[in-house]
């Protein structure tokens, strides 16, 4: 029997790998999709967490090691995986989230789907820091358009230059606490617009359902009314018969021939711990920025002594994550409110895009504001510090007995919170590299992180804190807790904590300072492509998923074209 | 998963058990005047909520583990009952099975183990000093008097801080455990977690809060009568359906 040779081996089933699978399979290529975790379908009763009541779990939705965002969160993975450690250099405190399931981290993300704007591809032209992308907005716009229509995203066309319009579905109406925020923001001349999220407020085809407003996108949707790579891209591709899906398969390395071209992969089947080889004409790496870097660095050969694609010593460098800071307030006007179902879509219905472009500030790069609050479903943690707001009403905090029931109702939903997500400045010295001494349980060398924020991010966090305090107060809120100061980096999150890692295999025109070309094709091996956020040159003050999807589509088109031309 | 209370009650005597060590205080008053039973709804020990095999095994391991001694479990039950008494139309902490929930959470979150065990020991030591008997063996009135001292974080008495921390933890666990049950949902009036069509804040609520939806904003929002019509756009990004 002749050995199967795939047209494309795709490593990783998240946003990038899912899109590459969908597009390459649709183009008629024979595809092997490799996923380190298990198969997952939220419509499968044995895996469903959506619409479960808290008492269906003995811990009522509290977090676990495998589900750090709560035990009804659909994403299996986390900051610490048994048998798969990572290490830190010096006083680095990088946090690395890995998903281990079909669809990867698209199972738990907030569905916030923001196009990068024209300025986001050319930041060096503006502030002289980092680098420009080799492409501009005009190159990626057609792909954003196609992603909007294929996957579906609600939002509104606002004509904002750096927050471009799109093919949007209509937005859900704001909730009550969001109306308070809108009024507060306007007092301060801070813009507020409908959120942009890949949740179907309206039907886009007959295969997927329309949102029924349970507010539980983080539990994955049984009617596929929100975007996960698995439900929206991979299942349709599997139905086409062009895709072999290999789950529980941990890639050790990409194999290469005497010319340095990829021949396939070696991987471990986690169930029997045996090692296997797979042959392919092309390899698409979409394992997430850091895992992709790790696989490339571990793919050493005579032709690629520093790891595949790493002649430039740039694999793993320019790793950067979004910045973050958050604050919450007690909203006295929402005390003793009428209770009705305001679950809405998962997360916010309104947000504030960056609004100070071009202003003189003591940091460069912007951030956006995500709004939270409302009458959510009680889950583990509900009722903690039950009447802490009494301190603002000159009433006593604490106590016991049936008056606590009154406190619960009185303060239910009387809260407004803001989370900021910002752009950091990419640094050559911020990186992940192989730890020379540590391997995981499969014997694969692990990553060591070396990452420090710069003064830009710290000053940005200080600005975030001032902004959040002003906005919460203007909205009628009493800001909770104390404002973090310089000793706490102004509440700046740890690198990796926002789970927007990008930049480890950045694209560029110069093979000495970049890993791939503008199509994600390795400079050093023309049949290996990166289709995840590793290829980003800079992060933007936007969430990365929509750009991962658009770039992965663009890369897929390029692969098909190059195959037709017999260049690969 | 409705609880069948007739079949699932745990009932234990509050009186000192044979072999229970009561510290002699010299005044000889170690015998409880309280020999009534304390009874609570048992919670299931088997759950089905979309777990992986690893997670199922972890839950089974937790349920199989015995951590608390009976004295500790009884003390937890009495505290839960003080925090949310059963004498209420919607039912209280014991009706909601709180001792079982607290026991599970303490095993699940091992940082709680020492806090709860140490807290109970602190409480017994404190009541032995004050009343000559541990917490379970003093009168109800005496128990409430102790709670009055440790239930309020603004009490800055240094010697009470450990007790205040413990009581705050017990209050947190009791309230969170209660409001994440069916009877807690009823008590709160929670009406979500069900398929529906969100079409904005009810008009009466908007009026009460002096808020309204602007026409311009509404023009960007979904007309729910069109939600099932497949979206189409013109080339200028305008939705046409």
mmCIF file of C-alpha atoms in Angstrom, chain B residues 44-137:
data_model
loop_
_atom_site.group_PDB
_atom_site.id
_atom_site.type_symbol
_atom_site.label_atom_id
_atom_site.label_comp_id
_atom_site.label_asym_id
_atom_site.label_seq_id
_atom_site.Cartn_x
_atom_site.Cartn_y
_atom_site.Cartn_z
ATOM 1 C CA UNK B 44 -26.028 13.975 45.525
ATOM 2 C CA UNK B 45 -22.583 12.442 45.300
ATOM 3 C CA UNK B 46 -22.864 11.675 41.605
ATOM 4 C CA UNK B 47 -23.064 14.379 38.964
ATOM 5 C CA UNK B 48 -23.228 14.527 35.201
ATOM 6 C CA UNK B 49 -22.149 17.862 33.781
ATOM 7 C CA UNK B 50 -20.034 17.371 30.691
ATOM 8 C CA UNK B 51 -16.860 16.152 32.350
ATOM 9 C CA UNK B 52 -13.789 14.599 30.806
ATOM 10 C CA UNK B 53 -12.623 11.267 32.246
ATOM 11 C CA UNK B 54 -9.869 12.981 34.254
ATOM 12 C CA UNK B 55 -12.420 15.321 35.787
ATOM 13 C CA UNK B 56 -14.809 12.493 36.636
ATOM 14 C CA UNK B 57 -12.038 10.698 38.479
ATOM 15 C CA UNK B 58 -11.126 13.868 40.333
ATOM 16 C CA UNK B 59 -14.702 14.384 41.514
ATOM 17 C CA UNK B 60 -14.952 10.747 42.591
ATOM 18 C CA UNK B 61 -11.726 11.073 44.550
ATOM 19 C CA UNK B 62 -13.063 14.142 46.338
ATOM 20 C CA UNK B 63 -16.327 12.463 47.264
ATOM 21 C CA UNK B 64 -14.480 9.401 48.558
ATOM 22 C CA UNK B 65 -12.238 11.494 50.787
ATOM 23 C CA UNK B 66 -13.199 11.967 54.418
ATOM 24 C CA UNK B 67 -11.781 15.125 55.880
ATOM 25 C CA UNK B 68 -14.036 16.411 58.627
ATOM 26 C CA UNK B 69 -14.690 14.702 61.898
ATOM 27 C CA UNK B 70 -18.338 14.565 62.904
ATOM 28 C CA UNK B 71 -17.864 17.287 65.467
ATOM 29 C CA UNK B 72 -16.545 19.581 62.767
ATOM 30 C CA UNK B 73 -19.375 18.805 60.386
ATOM 31 C CA UNK B 74 -21.913 19.472 63.114
ATOM 32 C CA UNK B 75 -20.301 22.798 63.927
ATOM 33 C CA UNK B 76 -20.423 23.722 60.237
ATOM 34 C CA UNK B 77 -24.112 22.767 60.143
ATOM 35 C CA UNK B 78 -24.944 24.886 63.169
ATOM 36 C CA UNK B 79 -23.083 27.886 61.731
ATOM 37 C CA UNK B 80 -24.781 27.530 58.335
ATOM 38 C CA UNK B 81 -28.125 27.421 60.111
ATOM 39 C CA UNK B 82 -27.326 30.595 62.030
ATOM 40 C CA UNK B 83 -26.230 32.390 58.848
ATOM 41 C CA UNK B 84 -29.341 31.433 56.835
ATOM 42 C CA UNK B 85 -31.934 29.926 59.205
ATOM 43 C CA UNK B 86 -34.421 27.352 58.045
ATOM 44 C CA UNK B 87 -37.291 29.347 59.518
ATOM 45 C CA UNK B 88 -38.120 31.090 56.261
ATOM 46 C CA UNK B 89 -40.771 30.371 53.623
ATOM 47 C CA UNK B 90 -38.113 29.689 50.985
ATOM 48 C CA UNK B 91 -36.075 27.443 53.216
ATOM 49 C CA UNK B 92 -32.669 27.961 54.732
ATOM 50 C CA UNK B 93 -29.128 26.691 54.566
ATOM 51 C CA UNK B 94 -29.901 23.244 55.930
ATOM 52 C CA UNK B 95 -32.766 22.795 53.468
ATOM 53 C CA UNK B 96 -30.265 23.641 50.729
ATOM 54 C CA UNK B 97 -27.820 20.999 51.948
ATOM 55 C CA UNK B 98 -25.146 23.480 52.925
ATOM 56 C CA UNK B 99 -23.050 21.231 55.189
ATOM 57 C CA UNK B 100 -22.517 18.804 52.307
ATOM 58 C CA UNK B 101 -21.624 21.678 49.976
ATOM 59 C CA UNK B 102 -19.173 23.203 52.438
ATOM 60 C CA UNK B 103 -17.591 19.823 53.014
ATOM 61 C CA UNK B 104 -17.094 19.320 49.272
ATOM 62 C CA UNK B 105 -15.691 22.796 48.661
ATOM 63 C CA UNK B 106 -13.245 22.494 51.527
ATOM 64 C CA UNK B 107 -11.935 19.264 50.059
ATOM 65 C CA UNK B 108 -11.899 20.763 46.549
ATOM 66 C CA UNK B 109 -10.025 23.904 47.606
ATOM 67 C CA UNK B 110 -7.400 22.662 49.964
ATOM 68 C CA UNK B 111 -6.522 26.151 51.188
ATOM 69 C CA UNK B 112 -9.863 26.045 53.010
ATOM 70 C CA UNK B 113 -8.969 22.913 54.961
ATOM 71 C CA UNK B 114 -6.790 24.586 57.513
ATOM 72 C CA UNK B 115 -8.968 27.709 57.644
ATOM 73 C CA UNK B 116 -12.107 25.757 58.508
ATOM 74 C CA UNK B 117 -10.524 23.195 60.829
ATOM 75 C CA UNK B 118 -8.533 25.880 62.592
ATOM 76 C CA UNK B 119 -11.550 28.157 62.713
ATOM 77 C CA UNK B 120 -13.686 25.541 64.417
ATOM 78 C CA UNK B 121 -10.949 24.861 66.954
ATOM 79 C CA UNK B 122 -10.588 28.578 67.565
ATOM 80 C CA UNK B 123 -14.342 28.833 68.084
ATOM 81 C CA UNK B 124 -14.411 25.962 70.587
ATOM 82 C CA UNK B 125 -11.485 27.350 72.465
ATOM 83 C CA UNK B 126 -13.166 30.748 72.584
ATOM 84 C CA UNK B 127 -16.469 29.403 73.909
ATOM 85 C CA UNK B 128 -14.717 27.197 76.436
ATOM 86 C CA UNK B 129 -13.020 30.324 77.745
ATOM 87 C CA UNK B 130 -16.298 32.231 77.781
ATOM 88 C CA UNK B 131 -18.836 29.583 78.715
ATOM 89 C CA UNK B 132 -16.929 26.488 79.696
ATOM 90 C CA UNK B 133 -18.002 24.349 76.778
ATOM 91 C CA UNK B 134 -17.343 24.044 73.103
ATOM 92 C CA UNK B 135 -19.544 25.820 70.575
ATOM 93 C CA UNK B 136 -21.916 22.902 70.060
ATOM 94 C CA UNK B 137 -22.491 22.519 73.778
#
